[in-house]
GROMACS .gro file of C-alpha atoms in nm:
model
  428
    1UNK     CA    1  -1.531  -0.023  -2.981
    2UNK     CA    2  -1.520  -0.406  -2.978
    3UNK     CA    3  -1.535  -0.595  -2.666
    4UNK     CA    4  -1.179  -0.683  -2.669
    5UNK     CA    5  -1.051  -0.329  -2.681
    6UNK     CA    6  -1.320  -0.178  -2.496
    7UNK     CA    7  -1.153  -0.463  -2.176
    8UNK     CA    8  -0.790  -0.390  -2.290
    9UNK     CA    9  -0.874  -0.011  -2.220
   10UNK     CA   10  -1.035  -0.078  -1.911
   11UNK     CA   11  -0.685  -0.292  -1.810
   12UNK     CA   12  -0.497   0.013  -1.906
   13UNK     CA   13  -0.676   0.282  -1.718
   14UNK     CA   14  -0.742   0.087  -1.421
   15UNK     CA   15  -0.341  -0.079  -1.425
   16UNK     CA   16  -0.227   0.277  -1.544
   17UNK     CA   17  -0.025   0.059  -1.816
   18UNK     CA   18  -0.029   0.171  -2.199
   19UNK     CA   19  -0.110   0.496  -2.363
   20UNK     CA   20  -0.447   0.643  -2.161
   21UNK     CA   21  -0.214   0.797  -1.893
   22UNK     CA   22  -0.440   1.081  -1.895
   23UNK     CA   23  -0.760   0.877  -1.818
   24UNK     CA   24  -0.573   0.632  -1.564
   25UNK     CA   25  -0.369   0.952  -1.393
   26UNK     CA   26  -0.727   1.097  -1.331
   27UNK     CA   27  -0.870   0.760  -1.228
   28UNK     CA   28  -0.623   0.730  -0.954
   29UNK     CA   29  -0.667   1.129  -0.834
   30UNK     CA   30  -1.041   1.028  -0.772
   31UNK     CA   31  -1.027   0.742  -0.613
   32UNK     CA   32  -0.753   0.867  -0.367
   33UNK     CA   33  -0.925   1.162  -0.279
   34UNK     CA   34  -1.232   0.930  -0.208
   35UNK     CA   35  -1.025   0.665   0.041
   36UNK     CA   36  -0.893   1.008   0.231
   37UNK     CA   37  -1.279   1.175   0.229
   38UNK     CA   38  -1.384   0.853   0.356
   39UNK     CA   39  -1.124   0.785   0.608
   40UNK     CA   40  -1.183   1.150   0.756
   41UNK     CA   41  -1.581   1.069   0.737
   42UNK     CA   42  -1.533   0.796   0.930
   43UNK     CA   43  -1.374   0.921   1.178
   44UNK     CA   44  -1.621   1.234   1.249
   45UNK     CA   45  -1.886   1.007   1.217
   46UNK     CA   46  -1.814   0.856   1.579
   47UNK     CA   47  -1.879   1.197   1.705
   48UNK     CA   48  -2.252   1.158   1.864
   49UNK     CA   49  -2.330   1.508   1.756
   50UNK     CA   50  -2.204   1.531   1.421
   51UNK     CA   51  -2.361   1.181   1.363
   52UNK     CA   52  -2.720   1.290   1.459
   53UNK     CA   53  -2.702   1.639   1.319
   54UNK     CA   54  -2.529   1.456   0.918
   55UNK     CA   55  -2.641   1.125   0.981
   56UNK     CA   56  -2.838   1.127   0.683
   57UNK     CA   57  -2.573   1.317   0.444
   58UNK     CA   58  -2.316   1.065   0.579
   59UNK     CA   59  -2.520   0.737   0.510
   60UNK     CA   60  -2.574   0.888   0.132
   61UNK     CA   61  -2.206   0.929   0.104
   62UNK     CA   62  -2.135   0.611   0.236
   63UNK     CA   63  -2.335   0.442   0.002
   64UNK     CA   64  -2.208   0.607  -0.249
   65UNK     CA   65  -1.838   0.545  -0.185
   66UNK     CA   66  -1.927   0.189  -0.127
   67UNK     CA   67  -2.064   0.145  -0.461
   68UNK     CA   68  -1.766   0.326  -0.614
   69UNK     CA   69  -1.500   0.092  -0.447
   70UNK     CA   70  -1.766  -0.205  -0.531
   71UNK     CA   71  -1.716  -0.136  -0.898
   72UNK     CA   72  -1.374  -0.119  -0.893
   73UNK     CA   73  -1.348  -0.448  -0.750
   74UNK     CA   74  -1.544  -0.607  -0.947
   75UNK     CA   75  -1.394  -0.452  -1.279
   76UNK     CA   76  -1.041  -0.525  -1.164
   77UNK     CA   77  -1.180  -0.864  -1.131
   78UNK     CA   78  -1.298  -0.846  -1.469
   79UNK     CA   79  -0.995  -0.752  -1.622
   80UNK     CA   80  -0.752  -0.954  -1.396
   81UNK     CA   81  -0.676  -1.233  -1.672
   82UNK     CA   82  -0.549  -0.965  -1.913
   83UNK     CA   83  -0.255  -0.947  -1.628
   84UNK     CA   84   0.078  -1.059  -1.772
   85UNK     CA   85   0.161  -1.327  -1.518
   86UNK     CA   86  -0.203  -1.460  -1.487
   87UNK     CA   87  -0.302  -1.530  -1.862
   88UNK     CA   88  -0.189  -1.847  -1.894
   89UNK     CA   89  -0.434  -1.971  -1.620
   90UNK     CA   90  -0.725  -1.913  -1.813
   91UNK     CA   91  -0.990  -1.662  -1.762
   92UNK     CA   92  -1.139  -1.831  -1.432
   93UNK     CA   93  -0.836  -1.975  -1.225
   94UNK     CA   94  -0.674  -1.639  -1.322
   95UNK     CA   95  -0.956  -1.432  -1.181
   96UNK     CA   96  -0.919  -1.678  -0.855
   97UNK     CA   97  -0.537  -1.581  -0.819
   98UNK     CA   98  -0.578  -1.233  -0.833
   99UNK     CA   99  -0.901  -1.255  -0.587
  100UNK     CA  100  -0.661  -1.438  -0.305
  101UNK     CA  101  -0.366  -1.190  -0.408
  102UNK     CA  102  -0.275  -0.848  -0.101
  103UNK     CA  103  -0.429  -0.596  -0.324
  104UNK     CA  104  -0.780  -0.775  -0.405
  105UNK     CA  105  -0.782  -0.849  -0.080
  106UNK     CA  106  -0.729  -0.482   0.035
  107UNK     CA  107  -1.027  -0.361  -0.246
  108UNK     CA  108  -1.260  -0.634  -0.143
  109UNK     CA  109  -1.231  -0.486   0.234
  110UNK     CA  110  -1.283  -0.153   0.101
  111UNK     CA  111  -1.627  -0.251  -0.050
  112UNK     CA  112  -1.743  -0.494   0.266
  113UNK     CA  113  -1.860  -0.155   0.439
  114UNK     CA  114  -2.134  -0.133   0.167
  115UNK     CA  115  -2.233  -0.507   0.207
  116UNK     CA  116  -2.305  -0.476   0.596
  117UNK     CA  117  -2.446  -0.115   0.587
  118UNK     CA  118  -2.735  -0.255   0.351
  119UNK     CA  119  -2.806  -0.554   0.549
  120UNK     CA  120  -2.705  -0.513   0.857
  121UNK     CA  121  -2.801  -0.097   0.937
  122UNK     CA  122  -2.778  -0.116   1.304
  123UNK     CA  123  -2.605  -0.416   1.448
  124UNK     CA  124  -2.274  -0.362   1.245
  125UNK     CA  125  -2.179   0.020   1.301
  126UNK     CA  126  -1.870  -0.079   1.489
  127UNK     CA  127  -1.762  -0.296   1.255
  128UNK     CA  128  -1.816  -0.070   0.976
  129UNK     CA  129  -1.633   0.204   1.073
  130UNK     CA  130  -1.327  -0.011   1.144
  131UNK     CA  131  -1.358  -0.195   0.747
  132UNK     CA  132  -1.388   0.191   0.658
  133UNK     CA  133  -1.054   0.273   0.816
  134UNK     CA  134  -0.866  -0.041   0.685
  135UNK     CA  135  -0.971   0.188   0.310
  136UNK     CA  136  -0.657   0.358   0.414
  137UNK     CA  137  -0.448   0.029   0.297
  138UNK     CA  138  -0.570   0.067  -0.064
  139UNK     CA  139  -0.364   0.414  -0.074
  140UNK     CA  140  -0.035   0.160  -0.084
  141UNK     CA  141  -0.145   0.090  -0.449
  142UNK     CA  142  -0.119   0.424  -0.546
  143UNK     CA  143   0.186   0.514  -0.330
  144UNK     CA  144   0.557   0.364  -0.404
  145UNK     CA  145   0.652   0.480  -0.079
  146UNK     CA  146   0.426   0.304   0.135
  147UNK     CA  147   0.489  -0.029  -0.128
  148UNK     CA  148   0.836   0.029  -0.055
  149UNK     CA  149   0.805   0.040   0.319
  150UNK     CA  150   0.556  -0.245   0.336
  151UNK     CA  151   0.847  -0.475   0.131
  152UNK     CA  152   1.167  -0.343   0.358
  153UNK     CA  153   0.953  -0.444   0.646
  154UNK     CA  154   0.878  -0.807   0.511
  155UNK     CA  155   1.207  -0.836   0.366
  156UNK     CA  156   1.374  -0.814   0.698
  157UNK     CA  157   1.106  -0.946   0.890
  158UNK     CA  158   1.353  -1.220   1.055
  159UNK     CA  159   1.546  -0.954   1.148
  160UNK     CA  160   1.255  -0.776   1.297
  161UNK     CA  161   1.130  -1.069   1.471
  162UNK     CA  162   1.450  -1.152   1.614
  163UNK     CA  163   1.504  -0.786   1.787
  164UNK     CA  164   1.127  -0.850   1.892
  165UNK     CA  165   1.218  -1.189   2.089
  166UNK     CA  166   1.544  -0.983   2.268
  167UNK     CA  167   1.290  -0.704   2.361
  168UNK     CA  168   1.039  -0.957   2.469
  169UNK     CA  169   1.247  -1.121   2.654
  170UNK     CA  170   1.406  -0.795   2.863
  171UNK     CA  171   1.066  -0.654   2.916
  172UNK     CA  172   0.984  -1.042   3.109
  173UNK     CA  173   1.322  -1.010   3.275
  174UNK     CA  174   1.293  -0.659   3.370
  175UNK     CA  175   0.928  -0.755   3.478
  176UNK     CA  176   1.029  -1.057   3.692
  177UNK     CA  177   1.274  -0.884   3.910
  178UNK     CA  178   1.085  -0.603   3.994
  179UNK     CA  179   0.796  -0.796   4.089
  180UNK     CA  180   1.075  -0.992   4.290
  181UNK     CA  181   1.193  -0.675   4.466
  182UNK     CA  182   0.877  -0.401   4.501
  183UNK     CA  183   0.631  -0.745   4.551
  184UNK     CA  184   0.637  -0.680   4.921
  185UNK     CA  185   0.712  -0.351   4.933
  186UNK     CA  186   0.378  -0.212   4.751
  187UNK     CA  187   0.159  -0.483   4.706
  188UNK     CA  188  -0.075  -0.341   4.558
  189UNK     CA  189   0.130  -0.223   4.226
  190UNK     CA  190   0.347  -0.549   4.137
  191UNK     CA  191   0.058  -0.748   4.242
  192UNK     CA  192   0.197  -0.992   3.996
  193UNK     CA  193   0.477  -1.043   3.669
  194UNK     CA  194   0.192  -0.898   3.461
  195UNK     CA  195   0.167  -0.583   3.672
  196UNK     CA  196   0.561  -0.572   3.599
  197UNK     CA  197   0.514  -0.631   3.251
  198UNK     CA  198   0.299  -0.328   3.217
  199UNK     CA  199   0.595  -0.163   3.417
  200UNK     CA  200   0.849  -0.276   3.200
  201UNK     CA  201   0.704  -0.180   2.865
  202UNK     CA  202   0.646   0.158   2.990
  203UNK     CA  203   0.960   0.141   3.102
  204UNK     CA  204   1.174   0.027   2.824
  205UNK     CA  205   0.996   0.228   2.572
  206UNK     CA  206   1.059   0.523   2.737
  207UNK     CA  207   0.720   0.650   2.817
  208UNK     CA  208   0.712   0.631   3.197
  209UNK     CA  209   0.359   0.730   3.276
  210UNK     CA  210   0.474   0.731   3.665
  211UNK     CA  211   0.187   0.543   3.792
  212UNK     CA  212   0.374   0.254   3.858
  213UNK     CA  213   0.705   0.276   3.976
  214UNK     CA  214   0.968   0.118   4.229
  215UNK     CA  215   1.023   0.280   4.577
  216UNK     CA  216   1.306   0.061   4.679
  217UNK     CA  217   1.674   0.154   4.651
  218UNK     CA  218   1.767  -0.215   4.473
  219UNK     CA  219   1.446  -0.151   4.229
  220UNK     CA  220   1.524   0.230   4.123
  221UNK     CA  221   1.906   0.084   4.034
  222UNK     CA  222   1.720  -0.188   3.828
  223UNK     CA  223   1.482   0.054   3.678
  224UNK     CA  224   1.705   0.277   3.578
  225UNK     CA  225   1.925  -0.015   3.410
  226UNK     CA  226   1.614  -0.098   3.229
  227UNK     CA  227   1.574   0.266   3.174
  228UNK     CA  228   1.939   0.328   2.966
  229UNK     CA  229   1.837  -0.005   2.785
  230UNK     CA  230   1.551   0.127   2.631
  231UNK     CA  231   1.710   0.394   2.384
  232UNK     CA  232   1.923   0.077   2.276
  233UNK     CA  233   1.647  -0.180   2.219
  234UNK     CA  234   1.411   0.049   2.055
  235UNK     CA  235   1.621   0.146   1.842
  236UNK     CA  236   1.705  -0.170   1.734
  237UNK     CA  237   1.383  -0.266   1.463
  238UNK     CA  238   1.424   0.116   1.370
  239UNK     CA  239   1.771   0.101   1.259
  240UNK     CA  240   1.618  -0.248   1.052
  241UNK     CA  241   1.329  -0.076   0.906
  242UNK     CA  242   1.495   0.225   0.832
  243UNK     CA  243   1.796   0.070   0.632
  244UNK     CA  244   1.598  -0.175   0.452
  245UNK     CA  245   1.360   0.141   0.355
  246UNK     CA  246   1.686   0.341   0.222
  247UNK     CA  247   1.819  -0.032   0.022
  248UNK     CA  248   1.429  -0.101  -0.086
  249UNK     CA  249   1.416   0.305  -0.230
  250UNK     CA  250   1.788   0.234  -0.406
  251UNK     CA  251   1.684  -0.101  -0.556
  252UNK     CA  252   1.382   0.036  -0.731
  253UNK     CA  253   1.525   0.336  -0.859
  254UNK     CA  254   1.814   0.153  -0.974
  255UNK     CA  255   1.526  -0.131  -1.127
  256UNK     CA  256   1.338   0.173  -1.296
  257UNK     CA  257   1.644   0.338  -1.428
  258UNK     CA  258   1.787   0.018  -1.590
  259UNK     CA  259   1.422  -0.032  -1.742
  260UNK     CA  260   1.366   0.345  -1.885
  261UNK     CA  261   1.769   0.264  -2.069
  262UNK     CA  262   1.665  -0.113  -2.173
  263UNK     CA  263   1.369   0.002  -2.388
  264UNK     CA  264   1.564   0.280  -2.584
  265UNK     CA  265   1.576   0.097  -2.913
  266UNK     CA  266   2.004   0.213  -2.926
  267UNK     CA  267   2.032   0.011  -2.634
  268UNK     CA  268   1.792  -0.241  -2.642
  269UNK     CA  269   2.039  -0.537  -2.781
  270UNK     CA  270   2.279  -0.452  -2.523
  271UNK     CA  271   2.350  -0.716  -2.265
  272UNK     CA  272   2.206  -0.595  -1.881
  273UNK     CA  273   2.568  -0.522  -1.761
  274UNK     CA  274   2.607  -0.300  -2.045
  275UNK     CA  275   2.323  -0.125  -1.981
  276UNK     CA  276   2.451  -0.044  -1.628
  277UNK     CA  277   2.719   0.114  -1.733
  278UNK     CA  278   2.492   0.339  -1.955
  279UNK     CA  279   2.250   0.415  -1.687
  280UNK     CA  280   2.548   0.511  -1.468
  281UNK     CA  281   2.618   0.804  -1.705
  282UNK     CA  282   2.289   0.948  -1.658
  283UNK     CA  283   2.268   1.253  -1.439
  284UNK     CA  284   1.959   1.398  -1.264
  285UNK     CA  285   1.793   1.730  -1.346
  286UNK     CA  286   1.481   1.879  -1.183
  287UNK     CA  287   1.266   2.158  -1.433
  288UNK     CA  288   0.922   2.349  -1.229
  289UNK     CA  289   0.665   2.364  -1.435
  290UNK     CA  290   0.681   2.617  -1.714
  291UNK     CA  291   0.996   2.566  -1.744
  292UNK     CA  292   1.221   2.486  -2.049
  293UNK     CA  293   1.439   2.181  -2.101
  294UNK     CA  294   1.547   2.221  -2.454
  295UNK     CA  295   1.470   2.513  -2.716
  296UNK     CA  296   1.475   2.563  -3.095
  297UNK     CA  297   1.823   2.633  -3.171
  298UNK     CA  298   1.996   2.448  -2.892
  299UNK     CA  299   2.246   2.147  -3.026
  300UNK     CA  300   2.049   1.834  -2.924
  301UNK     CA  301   2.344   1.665  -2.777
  302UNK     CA  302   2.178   1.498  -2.489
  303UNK     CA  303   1.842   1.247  -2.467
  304UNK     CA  304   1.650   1.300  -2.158
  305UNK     CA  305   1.447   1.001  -1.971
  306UNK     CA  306   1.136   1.147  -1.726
  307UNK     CA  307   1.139   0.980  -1.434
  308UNK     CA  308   0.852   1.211  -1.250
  309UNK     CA  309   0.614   1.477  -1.393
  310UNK     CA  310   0.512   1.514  -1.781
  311UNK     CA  311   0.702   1.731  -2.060
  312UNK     CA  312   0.529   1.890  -2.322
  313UNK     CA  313   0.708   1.907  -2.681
  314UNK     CA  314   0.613   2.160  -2.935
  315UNK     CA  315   0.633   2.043  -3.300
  316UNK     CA  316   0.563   2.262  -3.601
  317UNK     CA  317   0.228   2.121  -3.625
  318UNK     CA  318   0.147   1.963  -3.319
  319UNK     CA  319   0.206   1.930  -2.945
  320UNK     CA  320   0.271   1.591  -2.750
  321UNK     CA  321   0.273   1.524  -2.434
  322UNK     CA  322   0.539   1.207  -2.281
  323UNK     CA  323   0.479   1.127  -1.893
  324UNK     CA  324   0.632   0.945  -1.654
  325UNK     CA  325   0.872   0.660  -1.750
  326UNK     CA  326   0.889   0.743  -2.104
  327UNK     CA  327   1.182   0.912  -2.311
  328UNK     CA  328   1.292   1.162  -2.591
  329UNK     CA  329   1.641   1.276  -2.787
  330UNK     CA  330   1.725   0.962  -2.847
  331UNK     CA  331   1.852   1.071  -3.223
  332UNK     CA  332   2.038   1.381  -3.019
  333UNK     CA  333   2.375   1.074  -2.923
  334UNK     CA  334   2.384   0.999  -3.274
  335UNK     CA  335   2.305   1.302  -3.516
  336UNK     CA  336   2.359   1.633  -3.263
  337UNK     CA  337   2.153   1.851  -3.472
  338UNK     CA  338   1.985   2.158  -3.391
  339UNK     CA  339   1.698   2.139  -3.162
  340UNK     CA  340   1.391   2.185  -3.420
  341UNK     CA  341   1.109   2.122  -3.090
  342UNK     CA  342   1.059   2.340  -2.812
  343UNK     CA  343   1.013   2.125  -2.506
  344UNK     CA  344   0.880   2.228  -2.164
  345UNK     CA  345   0.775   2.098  -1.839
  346UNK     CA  346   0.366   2.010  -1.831
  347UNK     CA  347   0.418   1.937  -1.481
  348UNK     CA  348   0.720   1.949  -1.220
  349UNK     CA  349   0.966   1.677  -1.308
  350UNK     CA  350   1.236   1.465  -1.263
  351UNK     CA  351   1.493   1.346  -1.532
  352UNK     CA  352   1.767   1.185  -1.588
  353UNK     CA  353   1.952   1.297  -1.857
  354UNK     CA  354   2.252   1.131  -2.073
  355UNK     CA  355   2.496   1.342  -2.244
  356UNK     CA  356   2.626   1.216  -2.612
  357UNK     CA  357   2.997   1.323  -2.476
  358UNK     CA  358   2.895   1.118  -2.192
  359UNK     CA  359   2.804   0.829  -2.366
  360UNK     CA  360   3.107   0.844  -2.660
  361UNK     CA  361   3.367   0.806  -2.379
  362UNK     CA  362   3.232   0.522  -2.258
  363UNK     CA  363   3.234   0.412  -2.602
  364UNK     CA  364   3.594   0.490  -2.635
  365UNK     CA  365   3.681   0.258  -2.364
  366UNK     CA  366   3.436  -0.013  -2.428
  367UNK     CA  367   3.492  -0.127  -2.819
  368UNK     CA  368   3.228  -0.406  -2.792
  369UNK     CA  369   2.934  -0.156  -2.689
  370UNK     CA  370   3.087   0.114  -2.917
  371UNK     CA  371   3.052  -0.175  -3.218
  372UNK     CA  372   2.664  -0.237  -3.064
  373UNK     CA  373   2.562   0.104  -3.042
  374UNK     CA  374   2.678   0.195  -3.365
  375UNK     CA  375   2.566  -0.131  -3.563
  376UNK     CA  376   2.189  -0.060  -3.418
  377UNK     CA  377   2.247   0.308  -3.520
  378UNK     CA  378   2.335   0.233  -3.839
  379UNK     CA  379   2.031  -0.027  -3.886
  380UNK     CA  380   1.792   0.205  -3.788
  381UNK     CA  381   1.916   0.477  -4.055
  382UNK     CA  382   1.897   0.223  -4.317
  383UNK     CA  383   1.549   0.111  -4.187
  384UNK     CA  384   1.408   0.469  -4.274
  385UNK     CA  385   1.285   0.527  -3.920
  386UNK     CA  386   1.058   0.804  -3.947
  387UNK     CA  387   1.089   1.142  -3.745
  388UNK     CA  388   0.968   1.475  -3.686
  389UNK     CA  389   1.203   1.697  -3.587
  390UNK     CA  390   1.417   1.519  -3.356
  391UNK     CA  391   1.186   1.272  -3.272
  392UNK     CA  392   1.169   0.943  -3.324
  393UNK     CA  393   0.883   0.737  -3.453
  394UNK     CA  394   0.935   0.534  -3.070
  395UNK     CA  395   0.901   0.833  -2.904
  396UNK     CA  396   0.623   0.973  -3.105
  397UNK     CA  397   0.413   0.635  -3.033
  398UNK     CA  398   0.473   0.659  -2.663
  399UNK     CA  399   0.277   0.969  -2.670
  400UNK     CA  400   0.037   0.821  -2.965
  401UNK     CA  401   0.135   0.998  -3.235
  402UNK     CA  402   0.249   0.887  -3.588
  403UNK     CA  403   0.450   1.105  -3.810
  404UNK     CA  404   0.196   1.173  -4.111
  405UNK     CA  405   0.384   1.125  -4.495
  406UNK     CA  406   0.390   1.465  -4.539
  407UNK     CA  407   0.575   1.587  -4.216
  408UNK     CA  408   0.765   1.311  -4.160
  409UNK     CA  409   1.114   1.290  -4.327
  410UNK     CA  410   1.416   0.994  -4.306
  411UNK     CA  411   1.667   1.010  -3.986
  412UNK     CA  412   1.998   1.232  -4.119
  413UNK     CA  413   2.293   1.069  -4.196
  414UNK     CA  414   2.480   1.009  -3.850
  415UNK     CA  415   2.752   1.199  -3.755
  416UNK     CA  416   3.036   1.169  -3.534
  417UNK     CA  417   3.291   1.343  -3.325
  418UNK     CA  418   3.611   1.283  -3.220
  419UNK     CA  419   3.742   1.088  -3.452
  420UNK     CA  420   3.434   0.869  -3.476
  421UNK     CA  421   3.348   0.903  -3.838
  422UNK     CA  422   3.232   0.626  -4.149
  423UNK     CA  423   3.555   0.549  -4.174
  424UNK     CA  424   3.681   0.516  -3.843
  425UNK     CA  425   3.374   0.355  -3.686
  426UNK     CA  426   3.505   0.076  -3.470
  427UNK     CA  427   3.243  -0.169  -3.604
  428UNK     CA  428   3.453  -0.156  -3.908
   0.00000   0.00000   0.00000
């Protein structure tokens, strides 16, 4: 393996981008499992006991995590001008915008515990358990979740710094008039605003340890004012957070939907509004594992886009495997043959799934995509696209396969229902 293709692999397995899903799927397994051993290490390691009885084992481990997230650093570092928005800086300046970017920054911190163990073994144990800890960021690369989360929160982060002046600014008032009131009354527990301010934030977020409270008639009305206005202001930055989560989680499904449509080759000339009517058709469907999403036989009258898990098809001679993001039955809206491929669920999934009835009565009330559909269907019969089975040569080469001479045979001449024929196509 060249150079070249030996760093474009590395880009793929370590960006989880391309064909070695496999290799980058397993890649990310590991090195989760090794930020959660090491967070829980961590942890037990500030037990005295545990530290003198394992400190040995955990110093080995340590070291050897430390190296691992070292060398992913440094190789992401290596491949970071391969990125699609940083090659036109050049391999260096490219390199130095990735270094400065939330994610290198996260890995970097996740191999600084490494750095100080080596050269500084005693002075820097505090300081190394807390770097250790922060490892727990680098799980927001491999969760869309937590991405999503950490964008709601700085999307509305006006928002959430607004509601933070208001409660600010109650917890000072609140603070202010009970030292005002209980000041003489018990010296010795509003000593001062700040000894209110402790009051009031226990106050207004509803804790109320009970160490500190008022005695007076006027300061139990005002604490319990402050009281009712706790529920209120609290949740204030949840009801933020918690709708920018839900809009954030809509976006990107809607963002990832629209993309799995826009690269079907049918649709790919389509303007964007036209694909969102397309992807609007599309209708979930969850299959366990084992289980069976089309069989030989069935009419292949729907396509089917895999939004979570992996499928496994079974050809005549061979077995492929599509994952996540990837799509088959394209042919089934245009031909609706018989099903010549079993398919079944590798893994639990998630699909969406377009019906060809579906997608014809849209067609019936949109002439210009019905002339667009069928114009690129037609093309790609008289290109000679290969298949096996039902499968395209697209779909094939998601999954790396090519269809050899000898299995491979021309796409069928397209069929219609519904008055949809030759004759009556409305690209004519």
């Amino acid at each position: 393996m060249h150079g070249q293709d030996f760093k474009r692999a590395l880009y793929e397995v370590l960006e989880d981008t391309g064909k070695r899903r496999v290799a980058a799927r397993t890649l990310r397994q590991v090195l989760v499992s090794l930020i959660l051993l090491n967070i829980v290490l961590a942890v037990f390691e500030t037990v005295p006991v545990v530290r003198t009885t394992f400190g040995h084992h955990l110093r080995f481990l340590q070291l050897g995590s430390g190296f691992i997230f070292l060398i992913e650093y440094v190789l992401r570092l290596y491949v970071a001008d391969m990125h699609p928005p940083l090659r036109r800086y050049g391999p260096f300046w490219s390199r130095v915008r990735y270094a400065i970017q939330p994610d290198a920054i996260v890995d970097l911190i996740g191999a600084l515990p490494l750095i100080f163990v080596l050269f500084l073994p005693n002075q820097a144990f505090t300081v190394v358990v807390i770097l250790r800890l922060l490892r727990f960021l680098k799980l927001a690369r491999y969760s869309p979740a937590l991405r999503s989360l950490i964008s709601a929160i700085a999307a509305e982060r006006k928002a959430l710094i607004g509601s933070s002046m208001i409660i600010l600014g109650v917890i000072l008032l609140a603070a202010t008039l009970m030292y005002l009131i209980e000041h003489n009354v018990q010296p010795e527990k509003f000593r001062s605003i700040l000894h209110g301010i402790y009051w009031a934030i226990t106050t207004v977020t509803t804790v109320g340890y009970g160490d500190v409270v008022p005695v007076s008639n006027l300061g139990k009305m005002v604490g319990s004012i402050v009281m009712l206005m706790g529920y209120g202001l609290i949740a204030l930055p949840v009801g933020i957070i918690a709708s920018a989560f839900a809009r954030e989680i809509h976006s990107r499904d809607f963002v990832v939907t629209w993309s799995m449509v826009a690269r079907v080759p049918l649709f790919e000339d389509l303007k964007a509004t036209e694909i969102a009517e397309v992807a609007k058709l599309l209708q979930a469907q969850s299959v366990r594992k084992g289980g069976t999403i089309a069989a030989v036989g069935d009419v292949a009258d729907r396509m089917y886009f895999i939004s979570n898990g992996e499928v496994e098809i079974k050809l005549q001679h061979d077995t492929i495997y599509l994952g996540e993001g990837n799509f088959f039955g394209e042919l089934a809206l245009i031909n609706q043959t018989k099903r010549t491929a079993n398919v079944l669920a590798y893994r639990d999934c998630q699909l969406l799934v377009l019906e060809a009835d579906a997608l014809q009565q849209l067609m019936d009330r949109d002439e210009t995509l019905a002339k667009k559909i069928m114009a690129e269907a037609r093309e790609r019969v008289a290109a000679g696209k290969k298949v096996l089975g039902e499968i395209a040569e697209e779909e094939l080469q998601q999954a790396g396969v090519y269809a050899s001479a000898e299995d491979a045979r021309e796409e069928p001449e397209l069929s219609f229902k519904d008055g949809l024929t030759p004759e009556k196509d409305p690209a004519k």
